[in-house]
Amino acid sequence: MDQYRVFGNPIAQSKSPFIHQHFAQQTEQVINYQSELVEAGSFVDAVKNLIANHGRGANVTAPFKEEAFALCDHLSLRAKLAGAVNTLVFTDQGIYGDTTDGLGLVNDLRRHQVGLKNSRILLLGAGGAAKGVVQALLEQQPLSLTIANRTVSKALQIVKQYENMPINACSFEEANNQSFDIIINATSVGLSGNSLPISDELLMQAMTCYDMVYGKTPTLFLQKAKQLGVRNVIDGLGMLVGQAAESFNIWRNVMPNVTPVLNKLRMELK
Ligand code: NDP
């Protein structure tokens, strides 16, 4: 049977096996998808072992996305721009790497009828998650994409990669003095109880607040947005299922339906 894995550390919390098993049932594909805990320094061995044992592909999560990128023989353009890979495909020509987080996010926003064209987008954070979605967001032709990060130099580094695009970087403080239609939290400040240094005024002007983080209860960012009357308040569960659907399509050449799996997962979370 064709084997797939999600590699990460930690990995016990991963919803990917649940998601992909449901996709396989739905599309009548016979696959085995499991999570695998990988110790630091063992990522390459884990991939080689999978390839030697009927492995057809893998998902990669923290902290191995950059290591996966370095291991690939071929990369999609979006993976090159992100500098990270979340989807591996084992082919006769070697290992192909792609990143599907951006599509997962954009498709989830579409599902919620959030228009990206000509919008002013604020992306909070400049880590792996932010890097992975910039290209997909720019493809939707927003009026502007502003990346605000605690360490501004990291946001500036991302901006440098996209010449002649409507993208800029700033501090949280500077972002507070502007207004945006869509605010996306791609920092790891999620369920930890910490709050982001963004003002109520900034949130109130937005039509949509999206948090890549998801959990049983909304993050403080989303709770605050809701209290302040933001129209669309969305967590990252749909992005998670959406990026998985794109990986599944890359591997099996069939696009699963996201909605039933998302509904099941939402019930499970509650
Ligand atoms: P990284 O560790 O690469 O980046 C963390 C980011 O958060 C950096 O921009 C960092 O800023 C910022 N940050 C951390 N602590 C603070 C703080 N106290 N105040 C302000 N900014 C802070 O993480 P990732 O980018 O990989 O992941 C970010 C989040 O996105 C995670 O929670 C992850 O679970 C989620 N995610 C969700 C996905 C989904 O499918 N829903 C997909 C991918 C990720 P600085 O640079 O200054 O350190």
PDB file of N, CA and C in Angstrom, residues 105-145:
ATOM      1  N   LEU A 105      -4.709  28.818   3.049  1.00  0.00           N
ATOM      2  CA  LEU A 105      -5.216  30.064   3.632  1.00  0.00           C
ATOM      3  C   LEU A 105      -6.137  30.787   2.649  1.00  0.00           C
ATOM      4  N   VAL A 106      -5.666  30.957   1.422  1.00  0.00           N
ATOM      5  CA  VAL A 106      -6.440  31.712   0.428  1.00  0.00           C
ATOM      6  C   VAL A 106      -7.790  31.019   0.170  1.00  0.00           C
ATOM      7  N   ASN A 107      -7.771  29.691   0.042  1.00  0.00           N
ATOM      8  CA  ASN A 107      -9.030  28.968  -0.201  1.00  0.00           C
ATOM      9  C   ASN A 107      -9.980  29.091   0.984  1.00  0.00           C
ATOM     10  N   ASP A 108      -9.418  29.114   2.192  1.00  0.00           N
ATOM     11  CA  ASP A 108     -10.283  29.243   3.368  1.00  0.00           C
ATOM     12  C   ASP A 108     -10.916  30.640   3.417  1.00  0.00           C
ATOM     13  N   LEU A 109     -10.135  31.649   3.085  1.00  0.00           N
ATOM     14  CA  LEU A 109     -10.689  33.010   3.051  1.00  0.00           C
ATOM     15  C   LEU A 109     -11.791  33.080   1.985  1.00  0.00           C
ATOM     16  N   ARG A 110     -11.549  32.459   0.843  1.00  0.00           N
ATOM     17  CA  ARG A 110     -12.571  32.427  -0.232  1.00  0.00           C
ATOM     18  C   ARG A 110     -13.843  31.745   0.254  1.00  0.00           C
ATOM     19  N   ARG A 111     -13.641  30.627   0.947  1.00  0.00           N
ATOM     20  CA  ARG A 111     -14.797  29.872   1.475  1.00  0.00           C
ATOM     21  C   ARG A 111     -15.661  30.746   2.375  1.00  0.00           C
ATOM     22  N   HIS A 112     -14.992  31.690   3.054  1.00  0.00           N
ATOM     23  CA  HIS A 112     -15.722  32.625   3.923  1.00  0.00           C
ATOM     24  C   HIS A 112     -16.132  33.899   3.182  1.00  0.00           C
ATOM     25  N   GLN A 113     -16.025  33.850   1.856  1.00  0.00           N
ATOM     26  CA  GLN A 113     -16.402  34.995   1.011  1.00  0.00           C
ATOM     27  C   GLN A 113     -15.633  36.273   1.338  1.00  0.00           C
ATOM     28  N   VAL A 114     -14.381  36.117   1.707  1.00  0.00           N
ATOM     29  CA  VAL A 114     -13.534  37.288   1.960  1.00  0.00           C
ATOM     30  C   VAL A 114     -12.803  37.617   0.653  1.00  0.00           C
ATOM     31  N   GLY A 115     -13.073  38.785   0.103  1.00  0.00           N
ATOM     32  CA  GLY A 115     -12.432  39.197  -1.150  1.00  0.00           C
ATOM     33  C   GLY A 115     -11.032  39.739  -0.885  1.00  0.00           C
ATOM     34  N   LEU A 116     -10.061  39.228  -1.617  1.00  0.00           N
ATOM     35  CA  LEU A 116      -8.669  39.667  -1.397  1.00  0.00           C
ATOM     36  C   LEU A 116      -8.234  40.713  -2.425  1.00  0.00           C
ATOM     37  N   LYS A 117      -8.846  40.669  -3.609  1.00  0.00           N
ATOM     38  CA  LYS A 117      -8.442  41.604  -4.666  1.00  0.00           C
ATOM     39  C   LYS A 117      -8.703  43.050  -4.207  1.00  0.00           C
ATOM     40  N   ASN A 118      -7.684  43.895  -4.412  1.00  0.00           N
ATOM     41  CA  ASN A 118      -7.756  45.321  -4.045  1.00  0.00           C
ATOM     42  C   ASN A 118      -7.928  45.572  -2.544  1.00  0.00           C
ATOM     43  N   SER A 119      -7.705  44.551  -1.732  1.00  0.00           N
ATOM     44  CA  SER A 119      -7.850  44.763  -0.282  1.00  0.00           C
ATOM     45  C   SER A 119      -6.504  45.178   0.318  1.00  0.00           C
ATOM     46  N   ARG A 120      -6.592  45.770   1.500  1.00  0.00           N
ATOM     47  CA  ARG A 120      -5.372  46.125   2.239  1.00  0.00           C
ATOM     48  C   ARG A 120      -5.198  45.055   3.322  1.00  0.00           C
ATOM     49  N   ILE A 121      -4.145  44.268   3.161  1.00  0.00           N
ATOM     50  CA  ILE A 121      -3.943  43.131   4.073  1.00  0.00           C
ATOM     51  C   ILE A 121      -2.800  43.427   5.044  1.00  0.00           C
ATOM     52  N   LEU A 122      -3.019  43.131   6.310  1.00  0.00           N
ATOM     53  CA  LEU A 122      -1.946  43.200   7.308  1.00  0.00           C
ATOM     54  C   LEU A 122      -1.647  41.780   7.769  1.00  0.00           C
ATOM     55  N   LEU A 123      -0.398  41.370   7.590  1.00  0.00           N
ATOM     56  CA  LEU A 123       0.034  40.039   8.024  1.00  0.00           C
ATOM     57  C   LEU A 123       0.909  40.228   9.259  1.00  0.00           C
ATOM     58  N   LEU A 124       0.486  39.670  10.386  1.00  0.00           N
ATOM     59  CA  LEU A 124       1.255  39.800  11.625  1.00  0.00           C
ATOM     60  C   LEU A 124       2.177  38.595  11.765  1.00  0.00           C
ATOM     61  N   GLY A 125       3.484  38.844  11.854  1.00  0.00           N
ATOM     62  CA  GLY A 125       4.451  37.759  11.984  1.00  0.00           C
ATOM     63  C   GLY A 125       5.299  37.625  10.743  1.00  0.00           C
ATOM     64  N   ALA A 126       6.520  37.131  10.928  1.00  0.00           N
ATOM     65  CA  ALA A 126       7.440  36.944   9.793  1.00  0.00           C
ATOM     66  C   ALA A 126       8.208  35.639   9.952  1.00  0.00           C
ATOM     67  N   GLY A 127       7.579  34.677  10.608  1.00  0.00           N
ATOM     68  CA  GLY A 127       8.199  33.356  10.758  1.00  0.00           C
ATOM     69  C   GLY A 127       7.812  32.465   9.581  1.00  0.00           C
ATOM     70  N   GLY A 128       7.974  31.166   9.756  1.00  0.00           N
ATOM     71  CA  GLY A 128       7.704  30.210   8.689  1.00  0.00           C
ATOM     72  C   GLY A 128       6.283  30.300   8.152  1.00  0.00           C
ATOM     73  N   ALA A 129       5.312  30.452   9.044  1.00  0.00           N
ATOM     74  CA  ALA A 129       3.911  30.475   8.613  1.00  0.00           C
ATOM     75  C   ALA A 129       3.641  31.698   7.729  1.00  0.00           C
ATOM     76  N   ALA A 130       4.183  32.844   8.117  1.00  0.00           N
ATOM     77  CA  ALA A 130       3.991  34.069   7.324  1.00  0.00           C
ATOM     78  C   ALA A 130       4.667  33.922   5.958  1.00  0.00           C
ATOM     79  N   LYS A 131       5.914  33.480   5.965  1.00  0.00           N
ATOM     80  CA  LYS A 131       6.663  33.310   4.702  1.00  0.00           C
ATOM     81  C   LYS A 131       5.909  32.422   3.726  1.00  0.00           C
ATOM     82  N   GLY A 132       5.285  31.398   4.269  1.00  0.00           N
ATOM     83  CA  GLY A 132       4.607  30.403   3.441  1.00  0.00           C
ATOM     84  C   GLY A 132       3.355  30.907   2.752  1.00  0.00           C
ATOM     85  N   VAL A 133       2.812  32.036   3.200  1.00  0.00           N
ATOM     86  CA  VAL A 133       1.538  32.480   2.602  1.00  0.00           C
ATOM     87  C   VAL A 133       1.668  33.753   1.762  1.00  0.00           C
ATOM     88  N   VAL A 134       2.822  34.412   1.809  1.00  0.00           N
ATOM     89  CA  VAL A 134       2.973  35.708   1.139  1.00  0.00           C
ATOM     90  C   VAL A 134       2.719  35.610  -0.371  1.00  0.00           C
ATOM     91  N   GLN A 135       3.326  34.631  -1.022  1.00  0.00           N
ATOM     92  CA  GLN A 135       3.190  34.531  -2.474  1.00  0.00           C
ATOM     93  C   GLN A 135       1.724  34.297  -2.866  1.00  0.00           C
ATOM     94  N   ALA A 136       1.059  33.418  -2.135  1.00  0.00           N
ATOM     95  CA  ALA A 136      -0.345  33.112  -2.453  1.00  0.00           C
ATOM     96  C   ALA A 136      -1.223  34.353  -2.242  1.00  0.00           C
ATOM     97  N   LEU A 137      -0.925  35.130  -1.213  1.00  0.00           N
ATOM     98  CA  LEU A 137      -1.711  36.351  -0.966  1.00  0.00           C
ATOM     99  C   LEU A 137      -1.473  37.365  -2.081  1.00  0.00           C
ATOM    100  N   LEU A 138      -0.210  37.533  -2.482  1.00  0.00           N
ATOM    101  CA  LEU A 138       0.101  38.513  -3.537  1.00  0.00           C
ATOM    102  C   LEU A 138      -0.538  38.124  -4.869  1.00  0.00           C
ATOM    103  N   GLU A 139      -0.649  36.831  -5.107  1.00  0.00           N
ATOM    104  CA  GLU A 139      -1.281  36.355  -6.353  1.00  0.00           C
ATOM    105  C   GLU A 139      -2.740  36.793  -6.460  1.00  0.00           C
ATOM    106  N   GLN A 140      -3.338  37.094  -5.317  1.00  0.00           N
ATOM    107  CA  GLN A 140      -4.741  37.519  -5.319  1.00  0.00           C
ATOM    108  C   GLN A 140      -4.897  39.014  -5.605  1.00  0.00           C
ATOM    109  N   GLN A 141      -3.767  39.675  -5.906  1.00  0.00           N
ATOM    110  CA  GLN A 141      -3.743  41.092  -6.285  1.00  0.00           C
ATOM    111  C   GLN A 141      -4.389  42.025  -5.243  1.00  0.00           C
ATOM    112  N   PRO A 142      -3.881  41.947  -4.018  1.00  0.00           N
ATOM    113  CA  PRO A 142      -4.378  42.923  -3.034  1.00  0.00           C
ATOM    114  C   PRO A 142      -3.853  44.309  -3.379  1.00  0.00           C
ATOM    115  N   LEU A 143      -4.471  45.340  -2.819  1.00  0.00           N
ATOM    116  CA  LEU A 143      -3.969  46.704  -3.008  1.00  0.00           C
ATOM    117  C   LEU A 143      -2.604  46.812  -2.317  1.00  0.00           C
ATOM    118  N   SER A 144      -2.530  46.242  -1.125  1.00  0.00           N
ATOM    119  CA  SER A 144      -1.254  46.248  -0.401  1.00  0.00           C
ATOM    120  C   SER A 144      -1.185  45.065   0.555  1.00  0.00           C
ATOM    121  N   LEU A 145       0.043  44.624   0.789  1.00  0.00           N
ATOM    122  CA  LEU A 145       0.287  43.584   1.800  1.00  0.00           C
ATOM    123  C   LEU A 145       1.383  44.115   2.718  1.00  0.00           C
TER     124      LEU A 145
END
